[in-house]
Amino acid sequence: MPIPQISLRPEVAEHLRSVFLNQELSAAVGPSEAESRFHSLLECLSHPPSHTCVRASTHLAPVEEIRLRLKDELKKQQLPNSSAPSAEILPHPVIPDVLLLPVDGPSPVQQLSSEVVVGAQCGSAVLRGAQVFSPGIVACPKYMKRGDLVSVFSDSEGKCTRGAFTFQGLKVFVGNGVAQKDRADIFCSDQPSRGVGVLMTDPLYQSPSFDGVLPSLVFLQNLPSVVVGHVLGPRPGERILDMCAAPGGKTSHIAALMRDQGEVVALERIRNKIERIRENAEVLQLRSVKAFCFDSTRAVSDDATDGPPFPPESFDRVLLDAPCSGLGQRPNMAVTWSLKEVCSYQPLQRKLLRAAVQLLKRGGVLVYSTCTVTLAENEEQVRWALETFPCLTLQPQDPHVGAEGMPGAGLTQEQRRLVQRFSPELSWGRIDASTPLPRRAHQDTIGFFIAKFQKH
């Protein structure tokens, strides 16, 4: 059974349709092409990208050394007597610290009668190569024992009752595996169950598992998220602010690009996420990261000293990877949010942009990014920033491997060329396994947006 298109509330689907069929875009590409792009978006969002992107810790070792060590580690995952070729690992042709691995699928996997249901987040992780960890299991057969062959389904809408024996609601098949625990060990133990609950032997999408693999040398990260760090262009000795830093992937990349020379201030308003940022920096052997639990909308103060908060014009570069509706994340089989929730981020993003501009030194660089596909959170925010802050100008991006900005927000054609929108719907159905991996990597990504400004 194929993976269905992403499930959205009707009012959210209609809102997205109005975005992708806006008058300016329809005039540029034609109404039928605009409609086609919208339906391609709904299809591709529920499927994983056709590659895995790994960021190599080139501040610790050369990329080719890391590639060879990774190849050796992934060989160990192959089953004994397996005739399958070892995973292909290619260096990215443009981005020097990226390695690419192809993802094979979907495969024609036969469903079994014994069903395990996992949460939506766990199901999405399985589609990208992860095993099923016990905390992600929400339902399994009454008499499931270690060693049982099971089919794994994702509870797309989060409606399955934890501990149930079966589930008849909306669920999506993600592959088969072998139970690693008895049901009683998952649901009836005095202590929370940990470790692998189902070992995926026949997943719908074949992709290596990176759990515990070379943790200081490789970091799983979507390609557009790696591009952000390079576009920011950090240099050794600078003071850089990451305003919404959790879980710390971009923070650590900035520090690595600076060769760990300088200071990277990471702010995150949710306290329990701060430790994750610090752990990532420690594993990657980065000492220049300083993480604080703080609300970045309040990060500017004329009376501040060391901060946070900080005096105006305290930073050479600022990254605002803004909280957003996340509608570009893949794979995502269902979004249960209301239209009000989806549209709620624009005011917060503008508060953060205002603080970012104040904290940036003159001559400094501000990069704004999101992992969503709406105009309101992307191109409209660029137009608002340029109108509100005359000191800002859009800058070219290097590397620029995504598409240009979407029409419909009032940006000029030149301004749309300067921003970078990763639009997987543009290539959906037009590329396949025969398409060279680097080309697939640029096109078949999560939905993402990047704008680069300079303050004068």
Short mmCIF file of C-alpha atoms in Angstrom, two decimals:
data_model
loop_
_atom_site.label_atom_id
_atom_site.label_comp_id
_atom_site.label_asym_id
_atom_site.label_seq_id
_atom_site.Cartn_x
_atom_site.Cartn_y
_atom_site.Cartn_z
CA MET A 1 0.00 0.00 0.00
CA PRO A 2 1.62 3.32 -1.05
CA ILE A 3 2.14 6.15 1.42
CA PRO A 4 -0.82 8.54 1.11
CA GLN A 5 -0.34 12.28 0.69
CA ILE A 6 -0.03 14.36 3.84
CA SER A 7 -3.24 14.61 5.89
CA LEU A 8 -4.26 18.22 6.65
CA ARG A 9 -7.35 19.81 8.11
CA PRO A 10 -9.55 21.05 5.23
CA GLU A 11 -9.06 24.72 6.11
CA VAL A 12 -5.27 24.27 6.24
CA ALA A 13 -5.24 22.47 2.87
CA GLU A 14 -7.33 25.26 1.35
CA HIS A 15 -5.02 27.91 2.82
CA LEU A 16 -1.95 26.21 1.35
CA ARG A 17 -3.72 25.87 -1.98
CA SER A 18 -4.39 29.63 -2.01
CA VAL A 19 -0.67 30.23 -1.34
CA PHE A 20 0.46 28.02 -4.21
CA LEU A 21 -2.21 29.31 -6.59
CA ASN A 22 -1.70 32.99 -5.76
CA GLN A 23 -2.35 35.43 -8.60
CA GLU A 24 1.29 36.38 -9.20
CA LEU A 25 2.50 32.77 -9.34
CA SER A 26 -0.42 31.61 -11.49
CA ALA A 27 0.31 34.42 -13.95
CA ALA A 28 4.00 33.45 -14.07
CA VAL A 29 3.68 29.67 -14.56
CA GLY A 30 0.02 29.20 -15.54
CA PRO A 31 -2.90 28.00 -13.38
CA SER A 32 -2.50 24.30 -14.30
CA GLU A 33 1.21 24.27 -13.41
CA ALA A 34 0.49 26.08 -10.12
CA GLU A 35 -2.20 23.49 -9.30
CA SER A 36 0.17 20.67 -10.20
CA ARG A 37 2.86 22.07 -7.90
CA PHE A 38 0.41 22.23 -5.00
CA HIS A 39 -0.61 18.58 -5.41
CA SER A 40 3.04 17.55 -5.81
CA LEU A 41 3.78 19.31 -2.52
CA LEU A 42 1.08 17.31 -0.69
CA GLU A 43 2.50 14.09 -2.15
CA CYS A 44 6.19 14.72 -1.46
CA LEU A 45 5.77 15.97 2.12
CA SER A 46 4.64 12.51 3.30
CA HIS A 47 7.68 10.79 1.72
CA PRO A 48 11.32 10.97 2.83
CA PRO A 49 13.91 12.63 0.58
CA SER A 50 15.73 10.21 -1.76
CA HIS A 51 19.03 10.73 0.05
CA THR A 52 20.54 11.01 3.51
CA CYS A 53 22.74 14.04 4.16
CA VAL A 54 25.56 13.81 6.69
CA ARG A 55 27.62 16.76 7.90
CA ALA A 56 31.26 15.80 8.35
CA SER A 57 33.25 17.27 11.24
CA THR A 58 35.99 18.69 9.04
CA HIS A 59 37.36 20.67 12.01
CA LEU A 60 38.48 17.28 13.39
CA ALA A 61 39.44 15.28 10.28
CA PRO A 62 39.56 15.58 6.45
CA VAL A 63 36.27 14.76 4.73
CA GLU A 64 37.76 11.85 2.76
CA GLU A 65 39.04 10.22 5.96
CA ILE A 66 35.58 10.59 7.51
CA ARG A 67 33.95 9.15 4.36
CA LEU A 68 36.14 6.02 4.48
CA ARG A 69 35.61 5.51 8.21
CA LEU A 70 31.86 5.92 7.77
CA LYS A 71 31.87 3.37 4.97
CA ASP A 72 33.61 0.86 7.26
CA GLU A 73 31.13 1.52 10.09
CA LEU A 74 28.08 1.08 7.87
CA LYS A 75 29.44 -2.22 6.50
CA LYS A 76 29.05 -3.58 10.03
CA GLN A 77 25.27 -3.02 9.81
CA GLN A 78 24.91 -5.49 6.94
CA LEU A 79 23.39 -8.84 7.84
CA PRO A 80 25.74 -11.87 7.74
CA ASN A 81 25.94 -13.48 4.29
CA SER A 82 24.25 -10.44 2.74
CA SER A 83 24.96 -10.04 -0.97
CA ALA A 84 23.78 -6.41 -0.99
CA PRO A 85 26.43 -3.86 -2.00
CA SER A 86 27.73 -1.58 0.73
CA ALA A 87 26.19 1.88 1.00
CA GLU A 88 27.39 4.40 -1.58
CA ILE A 89 28.81 7.51 0.09
CA LEU A 90 29.56 10.50 -2.12
CA PRO A 91 31.15 13.84 -1.24
CA HIS A 92 28.94 16.78 -2.17
CA PRO A 93 30.31 18.51 -5.30
CA VAL A 94 29.81 22.03 -3.92
CA ILE A 95 29.55 21.90 -0.12
CA PRO A 96 32.87 20.69 1.32
CA ASP A 97 31.63 19.19 4.60
CA VAL A 98 28.66 17.19 3.25
CA LEU A 99 28.45 13.47 2.45
CA LEU A 100 25.48 12.01 0.58
CA LEU A 101 23.99 8.51 0.78
CA PRO A 102 21.15 7.30 -1.49
CA VAL A 103 17.87 6.10 0.02
CA ASP A 104 16.22 3.16 -1.78
CA GLY A 105 12.44 2.86 -1.79
CA PRO A 106 9.63 2.46 -1.50
CA SER A 107 10.13 -1.33 -1.64
CA PRO A 108 7.29 -3.86 -2.21
CA VAL A 109 7.17 -5.11 1.40
CA GLN A 110 4.43 -7.61 2.29
CA GLN A 111 2.42 -6.67 5.39
CA LEU A 112 2.19 -9.23 8.22
CA SER A 113 -0.75 -10.07 10.47
CA SER A 114 1.02 -9.00 13.69
CA GLU A 115 0.98 -5.19 13.93
CA VAL A 116 2.97 -2.73 16.04
CA VAL A 117 1.79 0.90 16.05
CA VAL A 118 4.27 3.71 16.72
CA GLY A 119 3.89 7.47 17.20
CA ALA A 120 4.07 9.76 14.18
CA GLN A 121 7.53 11.08 15.08
CA CYS A 122 8.87 7.54 15.45
CA GLY A 123 7.23 6.52 12.16
CA SER A 124 8.88 9.41 10.32
CA ALA A 125 12.26 8.47 11.81
CA VAL A 126 11.83 4.86 10.60
CA LEU A 127 11.22 6.14 7.06
CA ARG A 128 14.62 7.85 7.32
CA GLY A 129 16.52 4.78 8.52
CA ALA A 130 15.98 4.65 12.29
CA GLN A 131 15.08 1.60 14.36
CA VAL A 132 11.93 1.57 16.49
CA PHE A 133 12.86 2.54 20.03
CA SER A 134 10.58 1.32 22.83
CA PRO A 135 9.28 4.76 23.92
CA GLY A 136 7.88 5.25 20.39
CA ILE A 137 5.64 2.15 20.55
CA VAL A 138 2.00 2.96 21.38
CA ALA A 139 0.30 -0.36 20.60
CA CYS A 140 1.27 -3.99 20.00
CA PRO A 141 -0.32 -7.45 20.08
CA LYS A 142 -1.46 -8.79 23.46
CA TYR A 143 0.95 -11.73 23.38
CA MET A 144 3.89 -10.18 21.50
CA LYS A 145 7.20 -11.81 22.43
CA ARG A 146 10.81 -11.01 21.65
CA GLY A 147 11.67 -12.50 18.26
CA ASP A 148 8.19 -12.13 16.75
CA LEU A 149 8.01 -10.87 13.16
CA VAL A 150 5.84 -7.72 13.07
CA SER A 151 4.63 -5.04 10.70
CA VAL A 152 5.15 -1.47 11.90
CA PHE A 153 2.56 1.26 11.33
CA SER A 154 2.72 4.98 12.08
CA ASP A 155 -0.18 6.56 13.99
CA SER A 156 -0.25 9.61 11.75
CA GLU A 157 -2.82 11.62 13.70
CA GLY A 158 -1.77 10.64 17.23
CA LYS A 159 -5.12 9.06 18.09
CA CYS A 160 -3.99 5.61 19.24
CA THR A 161 -4.34 4.95 22.99
CA ARG A 162 -1.00 4.02 24.52
CA GLY A 163 -0.97 0.36 25.55
CA ALA A 164 -3.69 -0.73 23.11
CA PHE A 165 -3.59 -4.19 21.52
CA THR A 166 -4.81 -3.00 18.12
CA PHE A 167 -5.65 0.27 16.36
CA GLN A 168 -8.22 0.78 13.61
CA GLY A 169 -7.63 4.50 12.97
CA LEU A 170 -5.53 6.17 10.26
CA LYS A 171 -2.16 4.42 10.17
CA VAL A 172 0.59 4.18 7.58
CA PHE A 173 2.70 1.09 6.94
CA VAL A 174 6.46 1.78 7.24
CA GLY A 175 7.97 -1.73 7.11
CA ASN A 176 8.58 -5.04 8.88
CA GLY A 177 10.91 -5.97 11.70
CA VAL A 178 11.65 -8.26 14.62
CA ALA A 179 10.39 -7.49 18.12
CA GLN A 180 13.29 -7.03 20.53
CA LYS A 181 11.14 -7.00 23.67
CA ASP A 182 8.06 -8.72 25.08
CA ARG A 183 4.92 -6.59 25.34
CA ALA A 184 5.21 -6.70 29.15
CA ASP A 185 8.70 -5.13 28.98
CA ILE A 186 7.31 -2.21 26.96
CA PHE A 187 4.08 -1.39 28.80
CA CYS A 188 4.05 -3.22 32.15
CA SER A 189 7.49 -2.45 33.56
CA ASP A 190 8.00 -0.27 36.66
CA GLN A 191 10.67 1.65 34.77
CA PRO A 192 10.24 3.41 31.40
CA SER A 193 11.20 1.04 28.60
CA ARG A 194 14.42 1.94 26.77
CA GLY A 195 16.44 0.67 23.83
CA VAL A 196 15.34 -0.81 20.52
CA GLY A 197 11.81 -2.23 20.59
CA VAL A 198 11.66 -3.39 16.96
CA LEU A 199 14.69 -4.04 14.76
CA MET A 200 13.66 -2.99 11.24
CA THR A 201 14.74 -5.81 8.91
CA ASP A 202 12.56 -4.92 5.93
CA PRO A 203 11.74 -1.19 5.99
CA LEU A 204 9.73 0.50 3.26
CA TYR A 205 12.75 2.75 2.61
CA GLN A 206 16.29 1.35 2.87
CA SER A 207 18.58 3.82 4.61
CA PRO A 208 21.46 3.24 7.05
CA SER A 209 20.88 3.72 10.77
CA PHE A 210 23.28 6.28 12.27
CA ASP A 211 22.52 5.53 15.92
CA GLY A 212 25.89 5.61 17.71
CA VAL A 213 27.88 5.76 14.44
CA LEU A 214 30.99 8.00 14.67
CA PRO A 215 29.20 10.57 16.87
CA SER A 216 32.06 13.10 16.88
CA LEU A 217 32.71 12.87 13.14
CA VAL A 218 29.28 12.71 11.47
CA PHE A 219 26.10 14.66 12.20
CA LEU A 220 22.78 13.86 10.50
CA GLN A 221 21.41 17.10 9.11
CA ASN A 222 19.13 18.06 6.22
CA LEU A 223 21.05 19.64 3.35
CA PRO A 224 19.33 23.08 3.57
CA SER A 225 20.24 23.26 7.27
CA VAL A 226 23.91 22.76 6.36
CA VAL A 227 23.63 25.37 3.61
CA VAL A 228 22.46 27.91 6.23
CA GLY A 229 25.76 27.74 8.11
CA HIS A 230 27.78 28.33 4.94
CA VAL A 231 25.52 31.20 3.85
CA LEU A 232 26.06 32.87 7.24
CA GLY A 233 29.81 32.72 6.49
CA PRO A 234 31.29 32.70 10.02
CA ARG A 235 34.97 33.55 10.38
CA PRO A 236 37.46 32.71 13.13
CA GLY A 237 37.50 35.27 15.95
CA GLU A 238 33.97 36.58 15.40
CA ARG A 239 31.14 36.80 17.92
CA ILE A 240 28.03 35.16 16.50
CA LEU A 241 24.48 34.80 17.83
CA ASP A 242 22.17 31.85 17.16
CA MET A 243 18.84 33.20 18.41
CA CYS A 244 16.69 30.03 18.42
CA ALA A 245 19.35 27.41 18.75
CA ALA A 246 17.79 24.08 19.81
CA PRO A 247 18.67 21.32 19.17
CA GLY A 248 22.03 22.86 18.31
CA GLY A 249 22.89 21.44 14.90
CA LYS A 250 23.36 24.84 13.27
CA THR A 251 25.06 26.20 16.41
CA SER A 252 27.70 23.48 16.29
CA HIS A 253 28.14 23.93 12.53
CA ILE A 254 28.83 27.65 12.98
CA ALA A 255 31.46 26.87 15.63
CA ALA A 256 33.06 24.23 13.40
CA LEU A 257 33.21 26.62 10.42
CA MET A 258 35.01 29.13 12.70
CA ARG A 259 37.52 26.36 13.57
CA ASP A 260 36.25 26.79 17.15
CA GLN A 261 37.93 30.22 17.33
CA GLY A 262 35.65 33.00 18.55
CA GLU A 263 32.34 32.84 20.40
CA VAL A 264 28.98 31.37 19.41
CA VAL A 265 26.18 32.47 21.74
CA ALA A 266 23.21 30.09 21.58
CA LEU A 267 19.88 31.23 23.01
CA GLU A 268 16.90 28.94 23.60
CA ARG A 269 13.86 29.81 25.70
CA ILE A 270 12.93 26.19 26.61
CA ARG A 271 15.15 25.10 29.49
CA ASN A 272 15.20 21.36 28.88
CA LYS A 273 16.56 21.91 25.35
CA ILE A 274 19.66 23.76 26.55
CA GLU A 275 21.38 20.58 27.70
CA ARG A 276 21.00 19.07 24.22
CA ILE A 277 22.84 22.06 22.71
CA ARG A 278 25.67 21.67 25.22
CA GLU A 279 25.86 17.90 24.69
CA ASN A 280 26.12 18.33 20.91
CA ALA A 281 28.94 20.84 21.31
CA GLU A 282 30.77 18.55 23.75
CA VAL A 283 30.48 15.47 21.51
CA LEU A 284 31.77 17.49 18.55
CA GLN A 285 34.65 18.84 20.70
CA LEU A 286 33.60 22.48 20.33
CA ARG A 287 34.45 24.85 23.17
CA SER A 288 33.38 28.16 21.65
CA VAL A 289 29.63 27.53 22.18
CA LYS A 290 27.97 29.29 25.13
CA ALA A 291 24.32 28.28 25.59
CA PHE A 292 21.77 30.25 27.65
CA CYS A 293 18.12 29.72 28.48
CA PHE A 294 16.67 33.05 27.33
CA ASP A 295 13.82 34.50 25.25
CA SER A 296 15.46 36.10 22.21
CA THR A 297 12.62 38.61 21.77
CA ARG A 298 14.00 40.21 24.97
CA ALA A 299 17.68 39.83 24.14
CA VAL A 300 18.41 43.56 23.64
CA SER A 301 19.04 45.99 26.51
CA ASP A 302 20.91 49.29 26.66
CA ASP A 303 21.80 48.51 30.28
CA ALA A 304 23.22 45.05 29.57
CA THR A 305 26.85 44.06 30.02
CA ASP A 306 27.86 40.46 29.37
CA GLY A 307 24.30 39.25 28.76
CA PRO A 308 21.92 37.89 27.97
CA PRO A 309 20.38 40.38 27.37
CA PHE A 310 23.02 42.15 25.28
CA PRO A 311 23.73 45.75 24.29
CA PRO A 312 22.78 46.78 20.74
CA GLU A 313 25.29 45.93 17.99
CA SER A 314 26.98 43.15 19.98
CA PHE A 315 27.39 40.56 17.22
CA ASP A 316 29.26 40.26 13.93
CA ARG A 317 26.69 37.81 12.54
CA VAL A 318 23.24 36.67 13.63
CA LEU A 319 21.37 33.52 12.67
CA LEU A 320 17.60 33.59 13.13
CA ASP A 321 16.40 30.08 12.33
CA ALA A 322 12.91 31.14 13.32
CA PRO A 323 10.15 29.13 15.01
CA CYS A 324 7.71 28.34 12.22
CA SER A 325 4.80 26.18 11.14
CA GLY A 326 7.25 23.48 9.99
CA LEU A 327 5.21 22.62 6.90
CA GLY A 328 8.35 21.78 4.93
CA GLN A 329 9.45 18.89 7.14
CA ARG A 330 9.67 15.48 5.49
CA PRO A 331 8.44 12.85 5.91
CA ASN A 332 5.31 14.17 7.62
CA MET A 333 2.18 12.10 7.14
CA ALA A 334 -0.25 14.35 9.02
CA VAL A 335 -0.50 17.89 10.39
CA THR A 336 -3.25 18.14 13.00
CA TRP A 337 -2.89 21.88 13.61
CA SER A 338 -5.72 24.32 13.02
CA LEU A 339 -5.38 27.15 10.51
CA LYS A 340 -5.06 29.57 13.43
CA GLU A 341 -2.04 27.62 14.73
CA VAL A 342 -0.44 27.41 11.29
CA CYS A 343 -0.80 31.18 10.83
CA SER A 344 0.31 32.13 14.34
CA TYR A 345 4.07 32.47 13.77
CA GLN A 346 4.39 35.67 11.74
CA PRO A 347 4.14 38.13 14.71
CA LEU A 348 6.74 36.19 16.73
CA GLN A 349 9.09 36.03 13.76
CA ARG A 350 8.85 39.82 13.37
CA LYS A 351 9.64 40.39 17.05
CA LEU A 352 12.69 38.18 16.64
CA LEU A 353 13.75 39.96 13.43
CA ARG A 354 13.49 43.32 15.21
CA ALA A 355 15.76 42.07 18.01
CA ALA A 356 18.17 40.53 15.48
CA VAL A 357 18.62 43.80 13.60
CA GLN A 358 19.28 45.68 16.84
CA LEU A 359 21.86 43.14 18.03
CA LEU A 360 23.75 43.09 14.71
CA LYS A 361 26.79 45.33 14.21
CA ARG A 362 26.85 47.67 11.20
CA GLY A 363 28.44 45.80 8.34
CA GLY A 364 27.32 42.53 9.90
CA VAL A 365 25.32 39.68 8.36
CA LEU A 366 21.86 38.45 9.36
CA VAL A 367 20.53 35.14 8.02
CA TYR A 368 16.83 34.35 8.39
CA SER A 369 15.63 30.79 7.76
CA THR A 370 12.58 28.57 8.24
CA CYS A 371 11.59 24.97 7.50
CA THR A 372 8.18 25.90 6.12
CA VAL A 373 6.64 26.60 2.71
CA THR A 374 4.23 29.50 3.31
CA LEU A 375 4.68 32.96 1.82
CA ALA A 376 3.68 34.64 5.10
CA GLU A 377 6.67 33.19 6.97
CA ASN A 378 9.19 33.51 4.16
CA GLU A 379 9.03 36.00 1.28
CA GLU A 380 6.51 38.24 3.08
CA GLN A 381 8.88 38.48 6.04
CA VAL A 382 11.71 39.51 3.73
CA ARG A 383 9.57 42.26 2.21
CA TRP A 384 8.51 43.42 5.70
CA ALA A 385 12.13 43.47 6.94
CA LEU A 386 13.33 45.51 3.95
CA GLU A 387 10.48 48.02 4.38
CA THR A 388 10.83 48.25 8.18
CA PHE A 389 14.63 48.43 8.40
CA PRO A 390 16.13 50.64 5.65
CA CYS A 391 19.57 49.68 6.99
CA LEU A 392 19.13 46.14 5.59
CA THR A 393 19.93 45.00 2.07
CA LEU A 394 19.52 41.51 0.60
CA GLN A 395 22.80 39.80 -0.25
CA PRO A 396 23.76 36.99 -2.66
CA GLN A 397 24.10 33.57 -1.05
CA ASP A 398 26.98 31.15 -1.38
CA PRO A 399 26.23 28.33 -1.93
CA HIS A 400 22.94 28.90 -3.74
CA VAL A 401 21.80 25.38 -4.63
CA GLY A 402 18.05 25.82 -4.04
CA ALA A 403 15.44 27.54 -6.19
CA GLU A 404 14.58 31.25 -6.20
CA GLY A 405 11.83 32.75 -4.05
CA MET A 406 8.14 32.24 -4.80
CA PRO A 407 6.13 35.01 -6.49
CA GLY A 408 3.18 36.39 -4.55
CA ALA A 409 4.73 38.44 -1.75
CA GLY A 410 5.60 41.60 -3.68
CA LEU A 411 9.35 40.97 -4.01
CA THR A 412 11.01 41.99 -7.26
CA GLN A 413 12.43 39.33 -9.54
CA GLU A 414 15.95 40.32 -8.49
CA GLN A 415 15.01 40.03 -4.81
CA ARG A 416 13.48 36.59 -5.41
CA ARG A 417 16.74 35.50 -7.05
CA LEU A 418 18.72 36.57 -3.99
CA VAL A 419 16.70 34.49 -1.54
CA GLN A 420 16.86 30.69 -1.58
CA ARG A 421 13.79 28.46 -1.41
CA PHE A 422 14.16 24.68 -1.34
CA SER A 423 11.03 23.49 -3.17
CA PRO A 424 10.80 19.67 -3.41
CA GLU A 425 7.48 19.92 -5.25
CA LEU A 426 9.29 21.31 -8.32
CA SER A 427 11.08 18.01 -8.96
CA TRP A 428 8.55 15.55 -7.51
CA GLY A 429 7.80 12.84 -10.07
CA ARG A 430 10.48 14.19 -12.39
CA ILE A 431 13.54 12.60 -10.80
CA ASP A 432 14.20 8.98 -9.86
CA ALA A 433 17.03 6.67 -8.85
CA SER A 434 18.70 7.19 -12.24
CA THR A 435 19.06 10.93 -11.54
CA PRO A 436 22.62 11.68 -10.31
CA LEU A 437 22.67 11.82 -6.51
CA PRO A 438 24.08 15.39 -6.21
CA ARG A 439 21.27 16.73 -8.41
CA ARG A 440 18.69 14.81 -6.37
CA ALA A 441 20.25 16.21 -3.19
CA HIS A 442 19.64 19.80 -4.31
CA GLN A 443 16.07 19.22 -5.45
CA ASP A 444 14.57 16.44 -3.33
CA THR A 445 14.98 18.09 0.07
CA ILE A 446 12.77 19.25 2.89
CA GLY A 447 10.91 22.51 2.21
CA PHE A 448 13.15 25.33 3.46
CA PHE A 449 13.81 29.04 3.03
CA ILE A 450 16.92 31.23 3.50
CA ALA A 451 17.40 35.00 3.23
CA LYS A 452 20.70 36.81 3.82
CA PHE A 453 20.85 40.48 4.81
CA GLN A 454 23.65 42.95 5.51
CA LYS A 455 23.21 45.87 7.90
CA HIS A 456 24.57 49.23 6.72
#
